[in-house]
PDB file of C-alpha atoms and ligand atoms in Angstrom:
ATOM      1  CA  UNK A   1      15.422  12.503   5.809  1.00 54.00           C
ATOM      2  CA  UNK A   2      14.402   9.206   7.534  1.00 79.00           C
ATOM      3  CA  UNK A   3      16.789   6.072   6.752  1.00 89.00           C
ATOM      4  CA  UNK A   4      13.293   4.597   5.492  1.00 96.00           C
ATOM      5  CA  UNK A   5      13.420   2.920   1.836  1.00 97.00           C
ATOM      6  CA  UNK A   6      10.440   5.264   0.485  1.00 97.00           C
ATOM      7  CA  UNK A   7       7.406   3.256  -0.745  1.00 98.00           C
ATOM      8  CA  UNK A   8       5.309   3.650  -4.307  1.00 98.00           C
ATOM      9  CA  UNK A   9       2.985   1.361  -4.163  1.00 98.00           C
ATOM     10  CA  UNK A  10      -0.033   1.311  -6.907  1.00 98.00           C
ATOM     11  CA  UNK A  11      -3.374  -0.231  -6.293  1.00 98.00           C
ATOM     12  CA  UNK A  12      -4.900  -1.273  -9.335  1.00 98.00           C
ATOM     13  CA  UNK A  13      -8.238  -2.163  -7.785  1.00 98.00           C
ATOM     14  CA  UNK A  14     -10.263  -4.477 -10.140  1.00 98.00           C
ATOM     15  CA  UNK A  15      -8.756  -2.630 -13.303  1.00 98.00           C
ATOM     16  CA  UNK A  16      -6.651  -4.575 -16.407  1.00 98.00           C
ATOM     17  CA  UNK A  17      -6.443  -8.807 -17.412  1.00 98.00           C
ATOM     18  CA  UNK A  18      -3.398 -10.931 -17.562  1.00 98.00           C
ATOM     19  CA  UNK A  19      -2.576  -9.420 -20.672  1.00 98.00           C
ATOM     20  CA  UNK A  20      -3.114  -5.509 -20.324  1.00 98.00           C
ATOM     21  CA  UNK A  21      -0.997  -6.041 -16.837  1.00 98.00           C
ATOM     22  CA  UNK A  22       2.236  -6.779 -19.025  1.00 98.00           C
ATOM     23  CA  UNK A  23       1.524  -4.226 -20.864  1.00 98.00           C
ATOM     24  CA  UNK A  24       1.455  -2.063 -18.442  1.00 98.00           C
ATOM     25  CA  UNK A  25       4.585  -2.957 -16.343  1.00 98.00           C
ATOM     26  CA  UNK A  26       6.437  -3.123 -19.926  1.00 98.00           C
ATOM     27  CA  UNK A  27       5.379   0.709 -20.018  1.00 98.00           C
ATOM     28  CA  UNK A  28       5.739   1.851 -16.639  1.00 98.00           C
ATOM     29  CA  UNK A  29      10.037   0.003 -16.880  1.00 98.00           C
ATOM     30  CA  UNK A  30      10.376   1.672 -20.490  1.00 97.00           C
ATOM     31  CA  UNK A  31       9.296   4.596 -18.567  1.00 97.00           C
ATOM     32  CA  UNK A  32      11.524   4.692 -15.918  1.00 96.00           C
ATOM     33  CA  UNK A  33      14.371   3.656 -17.931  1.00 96.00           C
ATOM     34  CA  UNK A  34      13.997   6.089 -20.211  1.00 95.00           C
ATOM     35  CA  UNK A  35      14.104   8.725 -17.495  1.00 93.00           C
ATOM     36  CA  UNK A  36      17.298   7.374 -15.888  1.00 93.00           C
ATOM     37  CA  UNK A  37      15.946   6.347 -12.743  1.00 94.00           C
ATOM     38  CA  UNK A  38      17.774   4.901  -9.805  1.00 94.00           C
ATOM     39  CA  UNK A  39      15.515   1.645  -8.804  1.00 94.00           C
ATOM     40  CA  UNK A  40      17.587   1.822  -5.496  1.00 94.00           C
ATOM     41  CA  UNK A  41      16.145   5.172  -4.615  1.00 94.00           C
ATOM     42  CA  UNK A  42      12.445   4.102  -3.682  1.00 96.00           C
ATOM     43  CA  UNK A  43      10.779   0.526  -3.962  1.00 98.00           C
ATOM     44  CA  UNK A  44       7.852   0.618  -6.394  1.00 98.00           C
ATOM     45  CA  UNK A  45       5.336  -1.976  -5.808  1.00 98.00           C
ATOM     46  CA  UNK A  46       2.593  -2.591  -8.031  1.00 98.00           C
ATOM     47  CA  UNK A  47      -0.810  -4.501  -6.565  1.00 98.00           C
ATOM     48  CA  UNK A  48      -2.429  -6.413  -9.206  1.00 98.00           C
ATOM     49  CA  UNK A  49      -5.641  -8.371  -9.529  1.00 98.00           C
ATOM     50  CA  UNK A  50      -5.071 -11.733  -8.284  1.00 98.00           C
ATOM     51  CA  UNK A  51      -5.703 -13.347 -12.147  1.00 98.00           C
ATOM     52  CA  UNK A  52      -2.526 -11.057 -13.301  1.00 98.00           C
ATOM     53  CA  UNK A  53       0.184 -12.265 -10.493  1.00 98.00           C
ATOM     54  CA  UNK A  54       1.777 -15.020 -12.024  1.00 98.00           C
ATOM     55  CA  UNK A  55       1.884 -12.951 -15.651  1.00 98.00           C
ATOM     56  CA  UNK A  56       3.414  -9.807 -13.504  1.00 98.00           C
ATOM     57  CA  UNK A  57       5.648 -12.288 -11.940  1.00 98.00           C
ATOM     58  CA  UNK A  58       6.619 -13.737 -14.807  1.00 98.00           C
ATOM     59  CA  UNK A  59       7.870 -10.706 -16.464  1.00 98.00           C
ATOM     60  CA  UNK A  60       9.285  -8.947 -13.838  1.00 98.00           C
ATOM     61  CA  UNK A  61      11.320 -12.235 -12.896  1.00 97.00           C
ATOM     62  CA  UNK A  62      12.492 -12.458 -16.398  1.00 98.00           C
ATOM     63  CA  UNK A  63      12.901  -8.972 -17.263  1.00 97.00           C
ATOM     64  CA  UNK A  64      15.078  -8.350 -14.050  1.00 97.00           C
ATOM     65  CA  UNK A  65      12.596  -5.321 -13.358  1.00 97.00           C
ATOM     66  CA  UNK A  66      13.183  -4.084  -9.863  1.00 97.00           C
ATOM     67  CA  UNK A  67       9.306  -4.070  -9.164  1.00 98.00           C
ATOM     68  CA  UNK A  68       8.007  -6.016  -5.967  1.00 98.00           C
ATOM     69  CA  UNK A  69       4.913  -7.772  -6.289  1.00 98.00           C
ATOM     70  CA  UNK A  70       1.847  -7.141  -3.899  1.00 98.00           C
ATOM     71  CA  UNK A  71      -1.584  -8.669  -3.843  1.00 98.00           C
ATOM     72  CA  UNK A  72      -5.034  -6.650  -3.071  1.00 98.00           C
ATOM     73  CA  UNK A  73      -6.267  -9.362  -0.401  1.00 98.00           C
ATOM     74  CA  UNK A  74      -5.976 -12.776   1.251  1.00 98.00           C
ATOM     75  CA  UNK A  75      -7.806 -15.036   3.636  1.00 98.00           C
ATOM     76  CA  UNK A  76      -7.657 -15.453   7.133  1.00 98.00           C
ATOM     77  CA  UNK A  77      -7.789 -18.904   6.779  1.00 98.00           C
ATOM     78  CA  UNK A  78      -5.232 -21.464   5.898  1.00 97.00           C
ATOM     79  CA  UNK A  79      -6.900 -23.731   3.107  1.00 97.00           C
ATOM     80  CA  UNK A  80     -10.471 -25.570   2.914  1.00 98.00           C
ATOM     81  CA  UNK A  81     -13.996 -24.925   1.990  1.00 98.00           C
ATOM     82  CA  UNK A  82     -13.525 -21.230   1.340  1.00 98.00           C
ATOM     83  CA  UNK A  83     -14.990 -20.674  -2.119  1.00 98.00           C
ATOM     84  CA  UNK A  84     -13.130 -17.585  -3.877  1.00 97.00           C
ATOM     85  CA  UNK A  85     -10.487 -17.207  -1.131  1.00 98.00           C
ATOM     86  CA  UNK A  86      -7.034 -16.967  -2.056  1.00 98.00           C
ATOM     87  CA  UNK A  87      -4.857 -18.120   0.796  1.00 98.00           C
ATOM     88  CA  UNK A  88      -0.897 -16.593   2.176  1.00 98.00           C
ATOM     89  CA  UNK A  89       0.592 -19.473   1.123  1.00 98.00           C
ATOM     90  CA  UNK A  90      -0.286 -19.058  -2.928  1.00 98.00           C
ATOM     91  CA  UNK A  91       0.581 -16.062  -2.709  1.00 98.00           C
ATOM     92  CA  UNK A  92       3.966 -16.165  -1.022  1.00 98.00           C
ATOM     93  CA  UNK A  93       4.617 -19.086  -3.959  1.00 98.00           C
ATOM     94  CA  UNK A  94       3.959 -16.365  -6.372  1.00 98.00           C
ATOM     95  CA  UNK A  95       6.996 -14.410  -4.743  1.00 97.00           C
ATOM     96  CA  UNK A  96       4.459 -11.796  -3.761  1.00 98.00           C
ATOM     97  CA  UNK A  97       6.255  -9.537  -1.586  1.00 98.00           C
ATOM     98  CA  UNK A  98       3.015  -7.185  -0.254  1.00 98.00           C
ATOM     99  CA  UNK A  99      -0.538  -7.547   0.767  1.00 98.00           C
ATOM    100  CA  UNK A 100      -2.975  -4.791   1.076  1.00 98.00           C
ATOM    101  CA  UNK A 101      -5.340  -5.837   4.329  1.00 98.00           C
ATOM    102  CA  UNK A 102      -8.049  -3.315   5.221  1.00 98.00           C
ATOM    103  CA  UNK A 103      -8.618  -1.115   2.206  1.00 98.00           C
ATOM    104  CA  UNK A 104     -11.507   1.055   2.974  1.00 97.00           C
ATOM    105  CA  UNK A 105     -13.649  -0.877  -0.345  1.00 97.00           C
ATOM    106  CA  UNK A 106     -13.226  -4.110   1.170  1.00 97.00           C
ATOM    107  CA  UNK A 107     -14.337  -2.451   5.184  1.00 97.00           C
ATOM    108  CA  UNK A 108     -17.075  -0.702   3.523  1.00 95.00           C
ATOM    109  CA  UNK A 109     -18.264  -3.564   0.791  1.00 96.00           C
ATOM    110  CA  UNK A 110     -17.432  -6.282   2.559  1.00 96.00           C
ATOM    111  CA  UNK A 111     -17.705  -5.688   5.789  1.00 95.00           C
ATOM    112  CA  UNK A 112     -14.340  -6.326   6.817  1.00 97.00           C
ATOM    113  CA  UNK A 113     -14.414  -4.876  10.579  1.00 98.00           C
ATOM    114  CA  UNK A 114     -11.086  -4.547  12.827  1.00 98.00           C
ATOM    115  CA  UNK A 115     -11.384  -8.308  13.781  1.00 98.00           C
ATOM    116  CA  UNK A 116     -10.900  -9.293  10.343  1.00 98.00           C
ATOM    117  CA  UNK A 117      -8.565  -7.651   9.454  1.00 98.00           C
ATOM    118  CA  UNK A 118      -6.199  -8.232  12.736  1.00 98.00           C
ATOM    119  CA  UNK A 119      -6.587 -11.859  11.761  1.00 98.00           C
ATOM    120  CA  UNK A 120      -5.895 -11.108   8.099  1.00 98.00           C
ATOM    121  CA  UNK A 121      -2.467  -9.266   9.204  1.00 98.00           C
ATOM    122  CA  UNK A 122      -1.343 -12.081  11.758  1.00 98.00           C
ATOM    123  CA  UNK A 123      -2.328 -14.558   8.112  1.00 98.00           C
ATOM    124  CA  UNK A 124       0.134 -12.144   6.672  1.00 98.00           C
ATOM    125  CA  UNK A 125       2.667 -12.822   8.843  1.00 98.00           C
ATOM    126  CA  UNK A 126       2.305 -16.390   9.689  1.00 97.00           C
ATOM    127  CA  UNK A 127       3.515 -16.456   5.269  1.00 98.00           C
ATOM    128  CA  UNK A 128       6.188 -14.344   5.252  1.00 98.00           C
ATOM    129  CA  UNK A 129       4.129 -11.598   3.393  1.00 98.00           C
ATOM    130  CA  UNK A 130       4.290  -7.836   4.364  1.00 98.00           C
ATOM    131  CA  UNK A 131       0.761  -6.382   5.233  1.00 98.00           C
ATOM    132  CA  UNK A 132      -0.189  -3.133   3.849  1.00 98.00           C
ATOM    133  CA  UNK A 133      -2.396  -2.165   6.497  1.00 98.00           C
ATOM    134  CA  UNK A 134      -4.956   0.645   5.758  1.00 98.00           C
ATOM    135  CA  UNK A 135      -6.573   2.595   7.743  1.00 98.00           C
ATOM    136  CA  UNK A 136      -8.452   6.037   7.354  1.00 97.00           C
ATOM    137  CA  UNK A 137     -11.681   7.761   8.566  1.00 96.00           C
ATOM    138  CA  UNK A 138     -14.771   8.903   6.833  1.00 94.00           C
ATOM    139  CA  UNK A 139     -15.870  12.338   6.143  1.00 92.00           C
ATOM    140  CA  UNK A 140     -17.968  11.561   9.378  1.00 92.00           C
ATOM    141  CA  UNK A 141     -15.925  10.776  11.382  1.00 94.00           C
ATOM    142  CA  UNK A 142     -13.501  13.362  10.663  1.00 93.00           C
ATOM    143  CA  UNK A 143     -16.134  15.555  11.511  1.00 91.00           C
ATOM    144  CA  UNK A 144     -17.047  13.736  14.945  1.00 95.00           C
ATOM    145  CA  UNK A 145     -13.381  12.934  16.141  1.00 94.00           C
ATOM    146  CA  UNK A 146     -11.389  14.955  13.570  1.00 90.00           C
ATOM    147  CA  UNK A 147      -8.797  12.874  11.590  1.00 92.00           C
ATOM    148  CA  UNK A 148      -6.195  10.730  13.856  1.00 96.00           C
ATOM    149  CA  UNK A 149      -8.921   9.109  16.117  1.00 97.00           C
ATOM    150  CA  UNK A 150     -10.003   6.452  13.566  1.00 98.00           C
ATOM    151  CA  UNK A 151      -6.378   5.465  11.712  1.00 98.00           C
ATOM    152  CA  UNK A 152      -4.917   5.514  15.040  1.00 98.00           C
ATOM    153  CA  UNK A 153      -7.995   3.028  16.758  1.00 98.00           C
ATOM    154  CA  UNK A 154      -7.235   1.106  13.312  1.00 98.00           C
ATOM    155  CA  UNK A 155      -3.494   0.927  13.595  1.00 98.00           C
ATOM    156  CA  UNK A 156      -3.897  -0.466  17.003  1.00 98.00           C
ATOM    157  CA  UNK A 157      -6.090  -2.874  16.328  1.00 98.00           C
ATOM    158  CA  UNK A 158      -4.676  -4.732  13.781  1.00 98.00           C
ATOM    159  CA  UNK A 159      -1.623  -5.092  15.268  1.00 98.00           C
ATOM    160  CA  UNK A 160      -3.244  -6.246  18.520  1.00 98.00           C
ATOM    161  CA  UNK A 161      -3.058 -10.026  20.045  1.00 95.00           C
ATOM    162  CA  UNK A 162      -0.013 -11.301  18.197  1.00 96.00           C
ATOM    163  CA  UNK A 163       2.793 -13.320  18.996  1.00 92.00           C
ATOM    164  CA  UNK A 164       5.553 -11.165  17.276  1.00 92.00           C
ATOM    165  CA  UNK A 165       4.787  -8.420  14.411  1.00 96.00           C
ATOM    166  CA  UNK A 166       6.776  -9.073  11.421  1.00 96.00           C
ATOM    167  CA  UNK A 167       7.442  -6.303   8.849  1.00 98.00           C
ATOM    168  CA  UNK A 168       4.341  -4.130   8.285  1.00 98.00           C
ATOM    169  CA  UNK A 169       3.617  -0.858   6.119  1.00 98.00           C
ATOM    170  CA  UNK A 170       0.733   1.337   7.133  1.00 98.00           C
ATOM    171  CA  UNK A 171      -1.081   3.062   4.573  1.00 98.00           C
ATOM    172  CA  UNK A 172      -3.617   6.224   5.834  1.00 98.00           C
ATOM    173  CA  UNK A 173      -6.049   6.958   3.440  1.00 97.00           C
ATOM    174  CA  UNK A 174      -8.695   9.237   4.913  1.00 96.00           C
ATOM    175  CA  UNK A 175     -11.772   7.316   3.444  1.00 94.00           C
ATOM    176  CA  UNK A 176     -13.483  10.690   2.024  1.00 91.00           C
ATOM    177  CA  UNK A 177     -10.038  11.170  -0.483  1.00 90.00           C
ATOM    178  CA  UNK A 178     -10.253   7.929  -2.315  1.00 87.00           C
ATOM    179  CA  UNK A 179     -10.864   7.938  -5.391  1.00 84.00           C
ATOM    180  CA  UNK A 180     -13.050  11.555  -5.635  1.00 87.00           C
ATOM    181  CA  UNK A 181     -10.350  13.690  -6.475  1.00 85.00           C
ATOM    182  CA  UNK A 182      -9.828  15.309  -3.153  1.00 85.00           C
ATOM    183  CA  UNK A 183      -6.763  15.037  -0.880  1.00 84.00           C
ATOM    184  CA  UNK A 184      -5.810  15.719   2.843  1.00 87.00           C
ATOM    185  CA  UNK A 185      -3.087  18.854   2.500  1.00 93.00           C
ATOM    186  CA  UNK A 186       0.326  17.659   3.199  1.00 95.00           C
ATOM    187  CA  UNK A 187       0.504  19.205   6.139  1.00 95.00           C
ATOM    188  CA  UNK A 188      -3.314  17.111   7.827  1.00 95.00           C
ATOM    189  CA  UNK A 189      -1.532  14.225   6.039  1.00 96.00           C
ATOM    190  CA  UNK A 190       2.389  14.120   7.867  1.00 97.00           C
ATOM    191  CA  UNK A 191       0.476  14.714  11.384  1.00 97.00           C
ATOM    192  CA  UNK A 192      -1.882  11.923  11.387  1.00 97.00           C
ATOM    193  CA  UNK A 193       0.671   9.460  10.301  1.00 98.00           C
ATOM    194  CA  UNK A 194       3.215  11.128  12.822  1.00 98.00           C
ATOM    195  CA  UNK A 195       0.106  10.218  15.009  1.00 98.00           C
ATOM    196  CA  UNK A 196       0.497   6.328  13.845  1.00 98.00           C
ATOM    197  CA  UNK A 197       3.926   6.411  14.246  1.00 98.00           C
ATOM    198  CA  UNK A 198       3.997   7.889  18.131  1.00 98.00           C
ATOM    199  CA  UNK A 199       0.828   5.207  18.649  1.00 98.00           C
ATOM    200  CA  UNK A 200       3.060   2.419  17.264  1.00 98.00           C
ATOM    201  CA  UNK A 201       5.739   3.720  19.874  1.00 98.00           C
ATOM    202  CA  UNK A 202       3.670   3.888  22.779  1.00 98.00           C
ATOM    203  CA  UNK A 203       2.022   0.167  22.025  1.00 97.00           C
ATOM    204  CA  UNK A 204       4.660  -1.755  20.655  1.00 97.00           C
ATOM    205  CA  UNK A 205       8.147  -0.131  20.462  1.00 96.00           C
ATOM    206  CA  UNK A 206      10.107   3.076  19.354  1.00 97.00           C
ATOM    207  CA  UNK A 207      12.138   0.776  17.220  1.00 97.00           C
ATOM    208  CA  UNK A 208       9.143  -0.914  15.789  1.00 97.00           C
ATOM    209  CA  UNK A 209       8.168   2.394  14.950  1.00 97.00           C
ATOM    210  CA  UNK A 210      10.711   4.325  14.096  1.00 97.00           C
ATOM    211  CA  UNK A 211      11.521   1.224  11.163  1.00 97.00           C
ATOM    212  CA  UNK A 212       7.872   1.110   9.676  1.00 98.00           C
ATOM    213  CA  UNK A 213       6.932   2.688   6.800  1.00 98.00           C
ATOM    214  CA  UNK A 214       3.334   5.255   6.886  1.00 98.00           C
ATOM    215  CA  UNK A 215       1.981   5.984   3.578  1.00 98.00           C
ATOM    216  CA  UNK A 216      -0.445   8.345   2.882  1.00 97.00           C
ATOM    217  CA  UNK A 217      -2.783   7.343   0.147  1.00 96.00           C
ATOM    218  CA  UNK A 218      -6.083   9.232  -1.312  1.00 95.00           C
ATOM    219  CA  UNK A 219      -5.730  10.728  -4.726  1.00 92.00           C
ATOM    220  CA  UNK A 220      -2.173  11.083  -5.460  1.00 96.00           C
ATOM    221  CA  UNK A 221      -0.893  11.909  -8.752  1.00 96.00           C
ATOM    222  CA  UNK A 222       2.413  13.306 -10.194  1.00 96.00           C
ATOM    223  CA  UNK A 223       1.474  16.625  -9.523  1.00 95.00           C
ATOM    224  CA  UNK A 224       0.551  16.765  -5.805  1.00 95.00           C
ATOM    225  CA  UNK A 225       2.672  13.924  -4.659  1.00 96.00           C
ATOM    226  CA  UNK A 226       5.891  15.795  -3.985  1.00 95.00           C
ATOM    227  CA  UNK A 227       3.876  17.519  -0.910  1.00 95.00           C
ATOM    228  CA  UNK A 228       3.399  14.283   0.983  1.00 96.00           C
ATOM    229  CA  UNK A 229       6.764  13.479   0.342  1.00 95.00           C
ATOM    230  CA  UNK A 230       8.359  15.899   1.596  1.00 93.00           C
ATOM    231  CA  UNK A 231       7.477  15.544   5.136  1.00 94.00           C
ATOM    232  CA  UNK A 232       9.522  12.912   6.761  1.00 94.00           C
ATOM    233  CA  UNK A 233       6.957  11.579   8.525  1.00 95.00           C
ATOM    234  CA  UNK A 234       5.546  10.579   5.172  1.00 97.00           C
ATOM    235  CA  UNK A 235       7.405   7.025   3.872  1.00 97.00           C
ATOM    236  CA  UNK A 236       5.525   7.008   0.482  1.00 97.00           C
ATOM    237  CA  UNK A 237       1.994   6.932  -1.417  1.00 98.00           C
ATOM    238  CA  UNK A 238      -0.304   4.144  -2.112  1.00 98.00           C
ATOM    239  CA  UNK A 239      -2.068   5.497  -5.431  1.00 98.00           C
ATOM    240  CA  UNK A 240      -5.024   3.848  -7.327  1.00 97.00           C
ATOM    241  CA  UNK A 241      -6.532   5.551 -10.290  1.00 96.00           C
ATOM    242  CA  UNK A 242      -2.941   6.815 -11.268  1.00 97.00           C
ATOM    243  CA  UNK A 243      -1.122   3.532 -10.979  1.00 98.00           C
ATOM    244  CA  UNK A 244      -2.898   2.679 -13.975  1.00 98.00           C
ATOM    245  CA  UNK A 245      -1.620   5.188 -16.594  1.00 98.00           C
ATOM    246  CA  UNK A 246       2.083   4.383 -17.251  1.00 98.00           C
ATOM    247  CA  UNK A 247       3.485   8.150 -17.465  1.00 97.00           C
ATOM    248  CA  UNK A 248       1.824   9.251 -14.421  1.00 97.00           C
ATOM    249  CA  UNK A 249       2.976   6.732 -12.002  1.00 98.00           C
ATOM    250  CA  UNK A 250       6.322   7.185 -13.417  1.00 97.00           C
ATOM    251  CA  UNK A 251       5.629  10.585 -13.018  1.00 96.00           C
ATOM    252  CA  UNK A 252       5.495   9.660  -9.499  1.00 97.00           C
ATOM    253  CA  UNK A 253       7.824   6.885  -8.589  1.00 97.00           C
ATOM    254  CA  UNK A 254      10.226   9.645  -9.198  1.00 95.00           C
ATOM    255  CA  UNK A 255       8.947  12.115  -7.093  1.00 88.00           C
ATOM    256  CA  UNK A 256      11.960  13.344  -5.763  1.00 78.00           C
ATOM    257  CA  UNK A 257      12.463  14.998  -8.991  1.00 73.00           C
ATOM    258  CA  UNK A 258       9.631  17.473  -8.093  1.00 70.00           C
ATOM    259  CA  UNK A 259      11.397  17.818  -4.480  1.00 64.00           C
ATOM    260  CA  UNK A 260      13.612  20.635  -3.741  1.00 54.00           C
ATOM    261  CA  UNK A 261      15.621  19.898  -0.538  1.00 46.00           C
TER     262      UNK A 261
HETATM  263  C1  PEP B   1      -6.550   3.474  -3.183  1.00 95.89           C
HETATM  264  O1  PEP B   1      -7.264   2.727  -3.825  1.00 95.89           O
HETATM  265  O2  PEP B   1      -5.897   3.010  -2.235  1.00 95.89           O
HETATM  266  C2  PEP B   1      -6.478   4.892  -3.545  1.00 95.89           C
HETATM  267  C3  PEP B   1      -5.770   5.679  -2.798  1.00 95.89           C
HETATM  268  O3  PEP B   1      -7.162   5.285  -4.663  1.00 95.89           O
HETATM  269  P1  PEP B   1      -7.037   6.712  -5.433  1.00 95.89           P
HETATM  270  O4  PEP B   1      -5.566   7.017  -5.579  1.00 95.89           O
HETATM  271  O5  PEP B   1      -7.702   6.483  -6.750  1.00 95.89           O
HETATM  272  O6  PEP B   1      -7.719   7.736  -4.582  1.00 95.89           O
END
């Protein structure tokens, strides 16, 4: 075991308004208060639309749920004539604790290259917020380079060119896994983050490295998450379609249930 708070973090993509968001962290606490679980264990982290922060916020604030916040996206620029942006510093007044930067929709749809999202990480910092960086290669180019080249190249880059690295997560999420059902085997998944994790070594620090979280992230649900997990080069999951059902991602914010040690 690694002396690394293990991560749930669930993506909810452009899924549930203001008011179906309560409803579903209402759930997903009755849920894991039902069960008995420890909230010290594992930080769960849910990653609503940007229209549902200040309701989740709300509730978990007065509801004393042990949930921390995270956002989907933010700009790389500061304030201004950026119609539709949403900038670090409304979200870190939100108390949002997380930012995803990178996920493979918003490479692919809008054309987010490693540029972009190395000056969406340093915007990350520069607020106080933690970046979820993600990184992951396509079916392609697992079959051109096989699967560490591209996360690794990734990794690098968006940590490049700044003054000091705050706290970061890094979530791998081979491209080909999201969302269709199909997953990396535990085994593909613990070496290319132990892959990130030696990278982070070599370019930064082993300290850096040996303190940041890797998730692996690509079709997780309750019943295939305790695989990842048990590897402890794997800190946690970043789950989409599941984080939306209640039971499920109960199911597997207490994975360790399904983990014999
Ligand atoms: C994601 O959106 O980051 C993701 C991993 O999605 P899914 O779990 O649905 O594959």
């Amino acid at each position: 075991m690694s002396n690394r708070l293990p991560l749930i973090a669930g993506n909810w993509k452009m899924n549930l308004d203001h008011q179906q968001a309560i409803a579903l962290v209402q759930k997903l606490a009755w849920t894991l208060n039902d069960a008995g679980h420890d909230y010290k264990s594992v930080e769960t982290a849910v990653f609503p639309p940007f229209t549902d922060l200040r309701s989740v916020q709300t509730l978990i604030d007065a509801d004393k749920i042990e949930f921390s916040l995270g956002a989907q996206d933010l700009s790389k620029h500061e304030s201004g004539a950026f119609t539709g942006e949403i900038a670090g510093s409304f979200l870190k007044k939100l108390d949002v604790k997380f930012v995803l930067v990178g996920h493979s929709e918003r490479r692919s749809y809008h054309n987010e290259n490693d540029e972009v999202v190395q000056a969406k990480t340093a915007a990350a910092f520069k607020h106080g917020l933690i970046p979820v960086i993600c990184v992951g290669e396509t079916l392609e180019e697992l079959e051109n380079e096989g699967a560490a080249a591209v996360p690794v190249r990734q990794t690098l880059a968006a940590l490049a060119n700044h003054a000091e690295l705050g706290e970061f997560v890094i979530a791998y999420e081979p491209v080909w896994a999201i969302g269709t059902g199909k997953v990396a085997t535990p085994e593909e998944a613990a070496q290319v983050c132990a892959k990130i994790r030696e990278a982070i070594a070599d370019a930064h620090s082993p300290e850096v490295a040996a303190a940041t979280r890797i998730l692996y992230g690509g079709s997780v649900k309750a019943a295939n998450v305790a695989g990842f997990l048990k590897s402890t080069e794997v800190d946690g999951v970043l789950v989409g379609g599941a984080s939306l059902d209640a039971e499920e991602f109960a199911g597997i914010v207490r994975f360790q249930k399904h983990i014999s040690l």
